[in-house]
Amino acid sequence: MSTTEQPALKDTARQVLRYVRPYRWGVALTLLAYLGAAITEPLIPHLIKTVFSDGFKPDSFSVWWVPVVLIGLFALRGLFGFLGLYLLNWTSWRTVMDLRRALLETLLKADSSVYTTLPPGTAVTKVVNDPQQFMSLLSGSVITVLRDGLPTIATLGYLLYLNWQLTLLSLITLPLMAFVMQRINKRVQRIGALSYDAQMRLSAKVDDLVRAWRVVRSFDAAAHEREHFAGLAKDAQRQALKISATNATIQPLSQLVAAIGLSLIITIALLQARQNNTGVGEFAAFVTALLLLSSRLRHLSELSQPILNGLVIARGCFSLFALPAEPDPGTHELQRCQGRLELDAVHLRYPGAERDALQGLSLPFEAGQTTALVGASGSGKSSIVTLLLGFAQPQSGRILLDGTPIDELTRASLRRQFAVVSQDIVLFDASVADNIAYAQPRDEARLEQALRAAHLWDFVQGLPQGLETPVGANGSKLSGGQRQRLAIARALYKDAPIWVFDEATSALDTESERAVQQALDEWRGKKTLIVIAHRLSTIRNADRIHVLREGCLVESGSHAELLTRERGAYAAMVQAQTGE
């Protein structure tokens, strides 16, 4: 989303308030605490007035009351300030927690197309870092408003009581202050959006480098990546310095305007005191209150920068809420299927593609049988799996599960029927047991059975913590074959009626592949097995083999049947791999 298309910051502020609203009582208590602190503000110049007016008379009051009252006032202000700060931070952190949950829920429900364009590093920043950052900026601004704004009102009331003419005259600088701040705020808002975008690009680049470190080193591309990163970092630095320069002008300009007004008021107050022969106590009280007011106003004049920066970050964070959700038109809840699948004249073309990935494809997958899909890269094998799991919708045709169109099933109940092992292994930074029993109740007997079937039991028993041993980020503590076998064990543990193995044994050694193959053979007739393989030796025992080319079915049959066909596509593939 470009800067010109971004929503107004006032709309973003409304979104923030929507998440703060459940904790409004925390905000209300914060307001009461700071209100109590604000009431003590006018008492300080009033105490000075009393001291200067009557304190020098011998029999007026005991001087020891002055430190008692003064210390008591500051102690009371400190107590109220502590309560206000604690209550507001409690509200802020509860809001951050709710925001993170809502953002994560949006990601979990996002359409599969989102994950092809959203860098993981950007998602992490928007879900974890941004809510905390913008709430810290906004809550800090709220504290400033309450800590300085409420005493400002109280002090202003006291000044009006002392000398309303001079007090009204002191307000003439406010329009000039507002004009200066308006001009600065527009620049902060514009540059802030550019700075946020630059930070997101920098975050995405770091995420790329961490994930692709093997590729970077194998291509000796460190210098190339260093130069690219330096360019992005320089752009982010340039935008940040522009914001800093703009923000740096706020304080001197506001102080200059305040100094002009303050010097004018003090001069007039001195002239009035001389003409009216008023006491020094009243003059001292007025000047003290005016200086307190000026200090508070200076803090308030610097509020625009953190508020604008916070709302700019919040706007970028809330952009996740605009992500399209995955469509789920199905209403039927399927408990457990028989396992018969059928593609009926299915056409599929991905967005931006020049041709169909599947061209009117019709395929049966019989329940309890092992069906293999073979063909060159781009023939449509993985697209079939994508459609079966509901991650994409065909432009035409139907996909049936036990005779029911899958678009009539809820996405959750559809996917519960499948256990998928892909060549792109994904493991969680958790223990071996947690990865295998992922999102399911833990059963020690099932864990052992799955690990033995995946030819991994002996290895796990030799680990320092056994089943509780952490596997590292995406299984970084395991070898490629061990990672793939762990993913196979996870699929076996799920015990779904349909198993999909997409190049699931590609990283296994011959012995491990044979062990997995034997385990799968034990389930023949009990599960619907869909196997995608380039290594044709793994599918010799399949009940049916479908050969695909450019999204079309070329031939179909058993291994023996297909080998008997002269000039057959499958026979040619076998000959190419075996040299027979």
Coordinates of C-alpha atoms in Angstrom, one line a residue:
M1 CA 0.0 0.0 0.0
S2 CA 1.5 3.3 -1.0
T3 CA 1.7 6.3 1.2
T4 CA -1.0 8.1 -0.7
E5 CA -3.4 5.2 -0.4
Q6 CA -2.9 4.7 3.4
P7 CA -5.8 5.5 5.7
A8 CA -5.9 8.7 7.6
L9 CA -4.3 8.7 11.0
K10 CA -7.6 9.6 12.7
D11 CA -9.0 6.3 11.4
T12 CA -5.9 4.5 12.8
A13 CA -6.5 6.3 16.2
R14 CA -10.1 4.9 16.2
Q15 CA -8.7 1.4 15.7
V16 CA -6.3 1.8 18.6
L17 CA -9.2 3.0 20.8
R18 CA -11.2 0.0 19.9
Y19 CA -8.6 -2.3 21.5
V20 CA -8.1 0.0 24.5
R21 CA -11.9 0.2 25.2
P22 CA -12.1 -3.1 27.1
Y23 CA -9.7 -1.7 29.7
R24 CA -11.3 1.7 29.9
W25 CA -11.7 1.4 33.7
G26 CA -7.9 1.3 33.8
V27 CA -7.7 4.5 31.9
A28 CA -10.4 6.0 34.2
L29 CA -8.4 5.1 37.3
T30 CA -5.3 6.5 35.7
L31 CA -7.1 9.8 35.1
L32 CA -8.2 10.0 38.7
A33 CA -4.7 9.4 39.9
Y34 CA -3.2 12.1 37.8
L35 CA -6.2 14.4 38.7
G36 CA -5.2 14.0 42.3
A37 CA -1.6 14.9 41.5
A38 CA -2.8 17.9 39.5
I39 CA -4.8 19.3 42.4
T40 CA -1.5 19.7 44.3
E41 CA 0.0 21.9 41.6
P42 CA -1.6 25.3 42.5
L43 CA -0.9 24.7 46.2
I44 CA 2.8 25.2 45.6
P45 CA 2.6 28.9 44.3
H46 CA -0.1 29.5 47.0
L47 CA 2.3 28.3 49.6
I48 CA 4.9 30.6 48.2
K49 CA 2.4 33.5 48.3
T50 CA 1.6 32.7 52.0
V51 CA 5.3 32.6 52.9
F52 CA 6.2 35.9 51.1
S53 CA 3.1 37.7 52.4
D54 CA 3.0 36.5 56.1
G55 CA 6.0 34.4 56.6
F56 CA 8.3 37.2 57.6
K57 CA 6.0 38.4 60.4
P58 CA 7.2 37.2 63.8
D59 CA 3.9 35.8 65.1
S60 CA 2.3 34.6 61.9
F61 CA 2.9 30.8 61.9
S62 CA 5.6 28.4 62.8
V63 CA 8.3 28.1 60.1
W64 CA 8.5 24.4 60.6
W65 CA 5.2 23.9 58.9
V66 CA 6.7 25.1 55.6
P67 CA 9.0 22.0 55.0
V68 CA 6.3 19.7 56.4
V69 CA 3.7 21.0 54.0
L70 CA 6.1 21.2 51.0
I71 CA 7.5 17.7 51.5
G72 CA 3.9 16.4 52.1
L73 CA 2.8 18.0 48.8
F74 CA 5.6 16.4 46.8
A75 CA 5.1 13.0 48.5
L76 CA 1.4 13.1 47.6
R77 CA 2.2 14.0 44.0
G78 CA 4.7 11.2 43.9
L79 CA 2.1 8.6 45.1
F80 CA -0.5 9.7 42.7
G81 CA 2.1 9.8 39.9
F82 CA 3.2 6.2 40.7
L83 CA -0.4 4.9 40.7
G84 CA -1.2 6.7 37.4
L85 CA 1.9 5.4 35.7
Y86 CA 1.4 1.8 36.9
L87 CA -2.3 1.7 35.9
L88 CA -1.7 3.1 32.4
N89 CA 1.2 0.7 31.8
W90 CA -1.1 -2.2 32.9
T91 CA -3.7 -1.0 30.4
S92 CA -1.1 -0.6 27.7
W93 CA 0.3 -4.1 28.1
R94 CA -3.1 -5.7 28.1
T95 CA -4.0 -3.9 24.9
V96 CA -0.7 -5.0 23.3
M97 CA -1.5 -8.6 24.2
D98 CA -5.0 -8.4 22.7
L99 CA -3.5 -6.7 19.6
R100 CA -0.9 -9.5 19.1
R101 CA -3.6 -12.1 19.4
A102 CA -5.8 -10.4 16.9
L103 CA -2.9 -9.9 14.4
L104 CA -1.9 -13.5 14.8
E105 CA -5.5 -14.6 14.2
T106 CA -5.5 -12.6 11.0
L107 CA -2.3 -14.4 9.8
L108 CA -3.7 -17.8 10.8
K109 CA -6.9 -17.1 8.7
A110 CA -5.2 -15.3 5.8
D111 CA -5.5 -16.7 2.3
S112 CA -2.7 -18.9 1.1
S113 CA -1.8 -16.3 -1.6
V114 CA -0.7 -13.9 1.2
Y115 CA 2.2 -16.1 2.2
T116 CA 3.7 -15.8 -1.3
T117 CA 4.2 -12.0 -0.9
L118 CA 4.5 -11.4 2.9
P119 CA 8.1 -11.7 4.1
P120 CA 8.2 -13.6 7.4
G121 CA 10.4 -10.9 8.9
T122 CA 7.8 -8.3 8.2
A123 CA 5.1 -10.4 9.7
V124 CA 7.2 -10.9 12.9
T125 CA 7.8 -7.2 13.2
K126 CA 4.1 -6.3 12.7
V127 CA 2.8 -8.9 15.1
V128 CA 5.4 -8.7 17.9
N129 CA 7.4 -5.4 17.7
D130 CA 5.0 -2.9 16.3
P131 CA 2.2 -3.2 18.9
Q132 CA 4.6 -2.8 21.7
Q133 CA 6.4 0.1 20.0
F134 CA 3.4 2.2 19.1
M135 CA 1.6 1.6 22.4
S136 CA 4.7 2.7 24.3
L137 CA 4.8 5.9 22.3
L138 CA 1.0 6.6 22.7
S139 CA 0.9 5.6 26.4
G140 CA 3.9 7.9 27.0
S141 CA 2.0 10.7 25.3
V142 CA -1.1 10.0 27.4
I143 CA 1.1 10.2 30.5
T144 CA 2.4 13.5 29.4
V145 CA -1.1 14.8 28.7
L146 CA -2.3 13.7 32.2
R147 CA 0.9 14.6 34.1
D148 CA 1.3 18.0 32.4
G149 CA -2.2 18.7 31.0
L150 CA -4.2 18.4 34.2
P151 CA -1.8 20.5 36.3
T152 CA -1.9 23.1 33.4
I153 CA -5.6 23.4 33.8
A154 CA -5.3 23.7 37.6
T155 CA -2.5 26.3 37.4
L156 CA -4.4 28.2 34.7
G157 CA -7.4 28.4 37.0
Y158 CA -5.2 29.7 39.8
L159 CA -3.7 32.3 37.5
L160 CA -7.1 33.5 36.5
Y161 CA -8.0 33.8 40.2
L162 CA -4.8 35.9 40.9
N163 CA -5.0 38.2 37.8
W164 CA -7.4 37.2 35.0
Q165 CA -6.4 40.1 32.7
L166 CA -2.7 39.1 32.6
T167 CA -3.6 35.5 32.3
L168 CA -5.8 36.0 29.3
L169 CA -3.1 38.2 27.8
S170 CA -0.6 35.3 28.2
L171 CA -2.7 33.1 25.9
I172 CA -2.0 35.3 22.9
T173 CA 1.0 33.0 22.0
L174 CA -1.2 29.9 21.6
P175 CA -2.3 30.6 18.0
L176 CA 1.3 31.2 17.0
M177 CA 2.3 27.9 18.7
A178 CA -0.6 26.0 17.0
F179 CA 0.5 27.3 13.6
V180 CA 4.1 26.3 14.1
M181 CA 3.1 22.8 15.3
Q182 CA 0.7 22.2 12.4
R183 CA 3.4 22.8 9.8
I184 CA 5.9 20.5 11.6
N185 CA 3.3 17.8 12.1
K186 CA 2.5 17.5 8.4
R187 CA 6.2 16.9 7.7
V188 CA 6.5 14.4 10.5
Q189 CA 3.5 12.4 9.2
R190 CA 4.8 12.3 5.6
I191 CA 8.4 11.4 6.5
G192 CA 7.3 9.0 9.2
A193 CA 5.4 6.8 6.7
L194 CA 8.5 6.7 4.4
S195 CA 10.7 5.8 7.4
Y196 CA 8.4 2.9 8.4
D197 CA 8.4 1.5 4.9
A198 CA 12.2 1.7 4.8
Q199 CA 12.5 -0.2 8.2
M200 CA 10.2 -2.9 6.9
R201 CA 12.4 -3.4 3.8
L202 CA 15.4 -3.6 6.0
S203 CA 13.7 -6.2 8.2
A204 CA 12.7 -8.3 5.2
K205 CA 16.3 -8.3 3.9
V206 CA 17.7 -9.6 7.3
D207 CA 15.0 -12.3 7.3
D208 CA 16.1 -13.3 3.8
L209 CA 19.7 -13.5 4.8
V210 CA 19.0 -15.6 7.9
R211 CA 16.9 -18.1 6.0
A212 CA 19.2 -18.3 3.0
W213 CA 22.6 -18.3 4.6
R214 CA 23.6 -21.5 2.9
V215 CA 22.8 -20.1 -0.5
V216 CA 24.6 -16.9 0.2
R217 CA 27.7 -18.7 1.2
S218 CA 27.6 -21.3 -1.5
F219 CA 27.4 -18.5 -4.1
D220 CA 30.1 -16.5 -2.2
A221 CA 27.5 -13.6 -2.3
A222 CA 28.5 -12.0 1.0
A223 CA 29.8 -8.9 -0.7
H224 CA 26.7 -8.6 -2.9
E225 CA 24.4 -8.9 0.1
R226 CA 26.5 -6.6 2.2
E227 CA 26.2 -3.9 -0.5
H228 CA 22.5 -4.5 -0.9
F229 CA 21.9 -4.3 2.8
A230 CA 24.1 -1.1 3.1
G231 CA 21.8 0.5 0.5
L232 CA 18.7 -0.3 2.4
A233 CA 20.2 0.7 5.7
K234 CA 21.3 4.0 4.2
D235 CA 17.8 4.7 3.0
A236 CA 16.4 3.9 6.4
Q237 CA 19.0 6.1 8.1
R238 CA 18.3 8.9 5.7
Q239 CA 14.6 8.8 6.5
A240 CA 15.3 8.5 10.3
L241 CA 17.6 11.5 10.2
K242 CA 14.9 13.6 8.4
I243 CA 12.5 12.7 11.2
S244 CA 15.1 13.5 13.8
A245 CA 15.8 16.9 12.2
T246 CA 12.1 17.7 12.0
N247 CA 11.5 16.7 15.6
A248 CA 14.6 18.6 16.8
T249 CA 13.0 21.9 15.6
I250 CA 9.9 21.4 17.8
Q251 CA 11.6 22.2 21.2
P252 CA 13.6 25.3 20.2
L253 CA 10.6 26.8 18.3
S254 CA 8.2 26.1 21.1
Q255 CA 10.6 27.5 23.7
L256 CA 11.1 30.7 21.5
V257 CA 7.4 31.3 21.3
A258 CA 7.0 30.6 25.0
A259 CA 9.9 32.9 25.9
I260 CA 8.3 35.8 23.9
G261 CA 5.0 35.4 25.7
L262 CA 6.7 34.9 29.2
S263 CA 8.9 38.0 28.9
L264 CA 6.0 40.1 27.8
I265 CA 3.8 39.0 30.7
I266 CA 6.5 39.4 33.4
T267 CA 7.2 42.9 32.2
I268 CA 3.5 43.9 32.3
A269 CA 3.2 42.2 35.7
L270 CA 6.0 44.3 37.1
L271 CA 4.5 47.5 35.7
Q272 CA 1.1 46.6 37.3
A273 CA 2.8 45.8 40.7
R274 CA 4.5 49.2 40.7
Q275 CA 1.4 51.1 39.7
N276 CA -1.0 49.3 42.1
N277 CA 1.5 48.9 44.9
T278 CA 0.6 45.2 45.3
G279 CA 2.6 43.0 47.6
V280 CA 5.6 41.0 46.6
G281 CA 3.8 37.8 47.7
E282 CA 1.1 38.1 45.0
F283 CA 3.7 38.9 42.4
A284 CA 5.9 36.0 43.4
A285 CA 2.9 33.6 43.4
F286 CA 1.8 34.8 39.9
V287 CA 5.4 34.5 38.4
T288 CA 5.9 31.0 40.0
A289 CA 2.6 29.8 38.7
L290 CA 3.3 31.2 35.3
L291 CA 6.7 29.5 35.2
L292 CA 5.1 26.2 36.2
L293 CA 2.5 26.7 33.5
S294 CA 5.2 27.5 30.9
S295 CA 7.2 24.4 31.8
R296 CA 4.1 22.2 31.4
L297 CA 3.1 23.8 28.1
R298 CA 6.6 23.2 26.8
H299 CA 6.2 19.4 27.5
L300 CA 2.7 19.5 25.9
S301 CA 4.1 21.2 22.8
E302 CA 6.4 18.2 22.2
L303 CA 3.6 15.7 22.2
S304 CA 2.9 15.7 18.5
Q305 CA 6.1 13.9 17.5
P306 CA 5.5 10.7 19.6
I307 CA 1.8 10.6 18.8
L308 CA 2.3 10.9 15.1
N309 CA 5.2 8.4 15.1
G310 CA 3.1 6.0 17.1
L311 CA 0.1 6.3 14.8
V312 CA 2.3 5.8 11.7
I313 CA 3.6 2.6 13.2
A314 CA 0.1 1.5 14.2
R315 CA -1.2 2.2 10.7
G316 CA 1.5 -0.1 9.2
C317 CA 0.8 -2.7 11.9
F318 CA -3.0 -2.6 11.2
S319 CA -2.4 -3.1 7.5
L320 CA -2.3 -6.8 8.4
F321 CA -6.0 -6.6 9.1
A322 CA -6.6 -5.8 5.5
L323 CA -5.1 -9.1 4.3
P324 CA -7.7 -11.2 2.5
A325 CA -9.1 -14.1 4.6
E326 CA -9.1 -17.6 3.2
P327 CA -12.6 -18.3 1.8
D328 CA -14.4 -21.1 3.6
P329 CA -17.8 -21.5 1.9
G330 CA -18.3 -25.1 3.1
T331 CA -21.0 -25.8 5.7
H332 CA -20.7 -29.6 6.0
E333 CA -18.6 -31.0 8.8
L334 CA -17.0 -34.3 7.9
Q335 CA -15.8 -36.5 10.8
R336 CA -13.9 -39.2 9.0
C337 CA -14.0 -40.1 5.3
Q338 CA -13.7 -43.4 3.4
G339 CA -10.9 -41.9 1.3
R340 CA -12.1 -41.9 -2.3
L341 CA -11.0 -38.8 -4.2
E342 CA -11.8 -37.7 -7.7
L343 CA -10.8 -34.8 -9.9
D344 CA -13.5 -34.1 -12.5
A345 CA -12.4 -31.9 -15.5
V346 CA -10.4 -29.5 -13.3
H347 CA -8.9 -26.4 -14.7
L348 CA -6.4 -24.4 -12.6
R349 CA -4.4 -21.3 -13.4
Y350 CA -2.4 -19.4 -10.8
P351 CA -2.7 -15.6 -10.7
G352 CA -0.3 -14.0 -13.2
A353 CA 0.5 -17.4 -14.9
E354 CA 0.6 -17.5 -18.7
R355 CA -1.0 -21.0 -18.9
D356 CA -3.1 -23.4 -16.9
A357 CA -1.4 -25.5 -14.3
L358 CA -4.1 -28.2 -14.8
Q359 CA -6.0 -28.5 -18.1
G360 CA -9.3 -30.2 -17.7
L361 CA -7.8 -32.9 -15.6
S362 CA -9.8 -35.9 -14.5
L363 CA -8.3 -38.4 -12.0
P364 CA -9.6 -41.0 -9.6
F365 CA -7.9 -41.9 -6.3
E366 CA -9.6 -45.0 -5.0
A367 CA -10.1 -45.5 -1.3
G368 CA -7.5 -47.8 0.4
Q369 CA -5.2 -47.8 -2.7
T370 CA -1.8 -46.3 -3.3
T371 CA -1.9 -43.9 -6.2
A372 CA 1.4 -42.4 -7.6
L373 CA 1.7 -39.2 -9.5
V374 CA 4.8 -38.9 -11.8
G375 CA 6.0 -36.4 -14.3
A376 CA 8.5 -33.7 -15.0
S377 CA 8.6 -30.5 -12.9
G378 CA 5.7 -28.3 -13.8
S379 CA 3.5 -31.2 -14.9
G380 CA 0.9 -30.4 -12.2
K381 CA 1.6 -32.9 -9.4
S382 CA 2.0 -30.5 -6.5
S383 CA -1.0 -28.4 -7.9
I384 CA -3.2 -31.5 -7.4
V385 CA -2.2 -31.7 -3.7
T386 CA -2.7 -27.9 -3.4
L387 CA -6.3 -28.3 -4.7
L388 CA -7.1 -31.4 -2.6
L389 CA -6.2 -29.5 0.6
G390 CA -8.2 -26.5 -0.5
F391 CA -5.3 -24.1 -0.7
A392 CA -6.4 -23.0 -4.2
Q393 CA -9.7 -23.2 -6.0
P394 CA -10.0 -24.4 -9.6
Q395 CA -11.5 -22.1 -12.3
S396 CA -13.8 -24.9 -13.4
G397 CA -14.4 -28.6 -12.6
R398 CA -15.1 -30.4 -9.4
I399 CA -13.1 -32.2 -6.7
L400 CA -15.0 -34.9 -4.9
L401 CA -14.3 -36.6 -1.6
D402 CA -16.5 -39.7 -1.1
G403 CA -18.8 -38.2 -3.7
T404 CA -19.1 -34.9 -2.0
P405 CA -17.7 -31.7 -3.6
I406 CA -14.9 -30.5 -1.3
D407 CA -16.2 -26.9 -1.5
E408 CA -19.2 -28.0 0.5
L409 CA -17.0 -29.1 3.4
T410 CA -15.5 -26.8 5.9
R411 CA -11.8 -26.2 5.3
A412 CA -10.9 -27.5 8.8
S413 CA -12.8 -30.8 8.4
L414 CA -11.4 -31.3 4.9
R415 CA -7.8 -31.0 6.1
R416 CA -8.4 -33.2 9.0
Q417 CA -8.7 -36.1 6.5
F418 CA -5.1 -35.6 5.2
A419 CA -1.7 -36.2 6.6
V420 CA 0.9 -34.5 4.3
V421 CA 4.7 -34.9 4.1
S422 CA 6.3 -32.5 1.7
Q423 CA 9.8 -32.3 0.4
D424 CA 9.8 -28.8 2.0
I425 CA 10.1 -29.9 5.6
V426 CA 8.8 -27.6 8.3
L427 CA 9.6 -28.3 11.9
F428 CA 8.9 -26.2 15.0
D429 CA 11.5 -25.1 17.6
A430 CA 10.2 -27.6 20.2
S431 CA 11.0 -31.1 21.4
V432 CA 10.9 -34.2 19.2
A433 CA 7.6 -35.3 20.9
D434 CA 6.0 -31.9 20.5
N435 CA 6.8 -32.0 16.8
I436 CA 5.4 -35.5 16.2
A437 CA 2.2 -35.0 18.3
Y438 CA 1.7 -31.5 16.9
A439 CA -1.7 -30.1 17.8
Q440 CA -2.9 -33.5 19.0
P441 CA -3.2 -35.2 22.4
R442 CA 0.1 -36.9 23.4
D443 CA 0.1 -40.7 23.5
E444 CA 3.4 -42.4 24.4
A445 CA 2.5 -45.6 22.6
R446 CA 1.5 -43.8 19.4
L447 CA 4.8 -41.8 19.6
E448 CA 6.9 -44.9 19.8
Q449 CA 4.9 -46.6 17.0
A450 CA 5.3 -43.6 14.7
L451 CA 9.0 -43.2 15.4
R452 CA 9.6 -46.9 14.8
A453 CA 7.7 -46.8 11.5
A454 CA 9.7 -43.8 10.4
H455 CA 13.0 -45.7 11.3
L456 CA 13.8 -43.0 13.9
W457 CA 13.3 -44.7 17.3
D458 CA 16.9 -45.8 17.9
F459 CA 18.1 -42.4 17.0
V460 CA 15.7 -40.6 19.4
Q461 CA 16.6 -43.0 22.2
G462 CA 20.3 -42.0 21.9
L463 CA 19.5 -38.2 22.2
P464 CA 20.4 -36.5 25.5
Q465 CA 16.8 -35.9 26.5
G466 CA 15.2 -38.5 24.4
L467 CA 11.7 -37.5 23.2
E468 CA 12.1 -34.1 25.0
T469 CA 15.2 -33.1 23.1
P470 CA 14.7 -29.8 21.3
V471 CA 15.2 -30.0 17.5
G472 CA 16.2 -26.3 17.0
A473 CA 14.7 -23.8 14.6
N474 CA 13.1 -25.7 11.8
G475 CA 15.1 -28.8 12.9
S476 CA 18.5 -27.2 12.6
K477 CA 20.0 -29.7 15.1
L478 CA 19.0 -32.6 12.8
S479 CA 20.4 -33.8 9.5
G480 CA 18.3 -33.6 6.3
G481 CA 17.3 -37.2 6.5
Q482 CA 16.4 -37.0 10.2
R483 CA 14.2 -34.0 9.6
Q484 CA 12.4 -35.7 6.8
R485 CA 11.9 -38.9 8.9
L486 CA 10.6 -36.8 11.8
A487 CA 8.0 -35.2 9.4
I488 CA 7.0 -38.7 8.3
A489 CA 6.6 -39.7 11.9
R490 CA 4.3 -36.7 12.4
A491 CA 2.1 -37.7 9.5
L492 CA 2.0 -41.3 10.8
Y493 CA 1.0 -40.1 14.3
K494 CA -1.9 -38.1 12.8
D495 CA -3.4 -41.3 11.5
A496 CA -5.5 -39.6 8.9
P497 CA -7.5 -41.6 6.3
I498 CA -5.6 -40.0 3.4
W499 CA -1.8 -39.8 3.4
V500 CA 0.1 -37.6 0.9
F501 CA 3.8 -38.1 0.4
D502 CA 5.2 -35.3 -1.9
E503 CA 8.9 -36.5 -2.5
A504 CA 8.8 -37.5 1.2
T505 CA 11.8 -39.9 0.8
S506 CA 14.0 -37.7 -1.4
A507 CA 16.5 -37.0 1.4
L508 CA 16.6 -40.5 2.9
D509 CA 19.4 -43.1 2.5
T510 CA 18.5 -46.4 0.9
E511 CA 18.1 -48.2 4.2
S512 CA 15.8 -45.6 5.7
E513 CA 13.8 -45.4 2.5
R514 CA 13.3 -49.1 2.5
A515 CA 12.2 -49.0 6.1
V516 CA 9.7 -46.3 5.4
Q517 CA 8.4 -48.1 2.3
Q518 CA 7.9 -51.2 4.4
A519 CA 5.9 -49.3 7.0
L520 CA 3.7 -47.7 4.2
D521 CA 3.1 -51.2 2.7
E522 CA 1.7 -52.2 6.0
W523 CA -1.0 -49.6 5.6
R524 CA -1.9 -50.6 2.0
G525 CA -5.6 -51.3 1.8
K526 CA -6.2 -49.4 5.1
K527 CA -5.3 -45.9 3.9
T528 CA -5.6 -43.9 0.7
L529 CA -2.0 -43.2 -0.2
I530 CA -1.0 -40.5 -2.7
V531 CA 2.7 -40.6 -3.5
I532 CA 4.5 -38.0 -5.7
A533 CA 8.0 -39.2 -6.6
H534 CA 10.7 -38.5 -9.1
R535 CA 12.6 -41.6 -7.8
L536 CA 10.5 -44.3 -9.6
S537 CA 11.8 -47.1 -7.5
T538 CA 9.6 -45.9 -4.6
I539 CA 6.3 -46.4 -6.5
R540 CA 6.8 -49.8 -8.1
N541 CA 4.2 -51.3 -5.7
A542 CA 1.6 -48.6 -6.3
D543 CA -1.9 -49.8 -7.3
R544 CA -2.1 -47.1 -9.9
I545 CA 0.4 -44.7 -11.5
H546 CA -0.8 -41.5 -13.2
V547 CA 1.7 -39.9 -15.6
L548 CA 1.2 -36.2 -16.0
R549 CA 2.6 -33.7 -18.6
E550 CA 1.8 -29.9 -18.6
G551 CA -1.3 -30.4 -16.5
C552 CA -2.7 -33.2 -18.5
L553 CA -3.0 -37.0 -17.9
V554 CA -0.7 -38.8 -20.4
E555 CA -1.2 -42.4 -19.3
S556 CA -2.4 -44.4 -16.3
G557 CA -1.9 -48.0 -15.0
S558 CA 0.2 -50.2 -12.8
H559 CA 3.9 -50.3 -12.9
A560 CA 3.9 -53.6 -14.9
E561 CA 1.1 -52.4 -17.3
L562 CA 2.9 -49.1 -18.1
L563 CA 6.2 -50.8 -18.8
T564 CA 4.6 -53.0 -21.5
R565 CA 3.5 -49.9 -23.5
E566 CA 5.8 -49.2 -26.4
R567 CA 7.1 -45.6 -26.5
G568 CA 5.1 -45.0 -23.3
A569 CA 6.1 -42.0 -21.2
Y570 CA 6.5 -44.0 -18.0
A571 CA 8.6 -46.7 -19.7
A572 CA 10.8 -43.9 -21.0
M573 CA 11.2 -42.4 -17.6
V574 CA 12.1 -45.8 -16.0
Q575 CA 14.6 -46.5 -18.8
A576 CA 16.2 -43.0 -18.2
Q577 CA 16.6 -43.7 -14.5
T578 CA 17.7 -47.3 -14.6
G579 CA 19.5 -47.3 -17.9
E580 CA 17.7 -50.5 -18.9

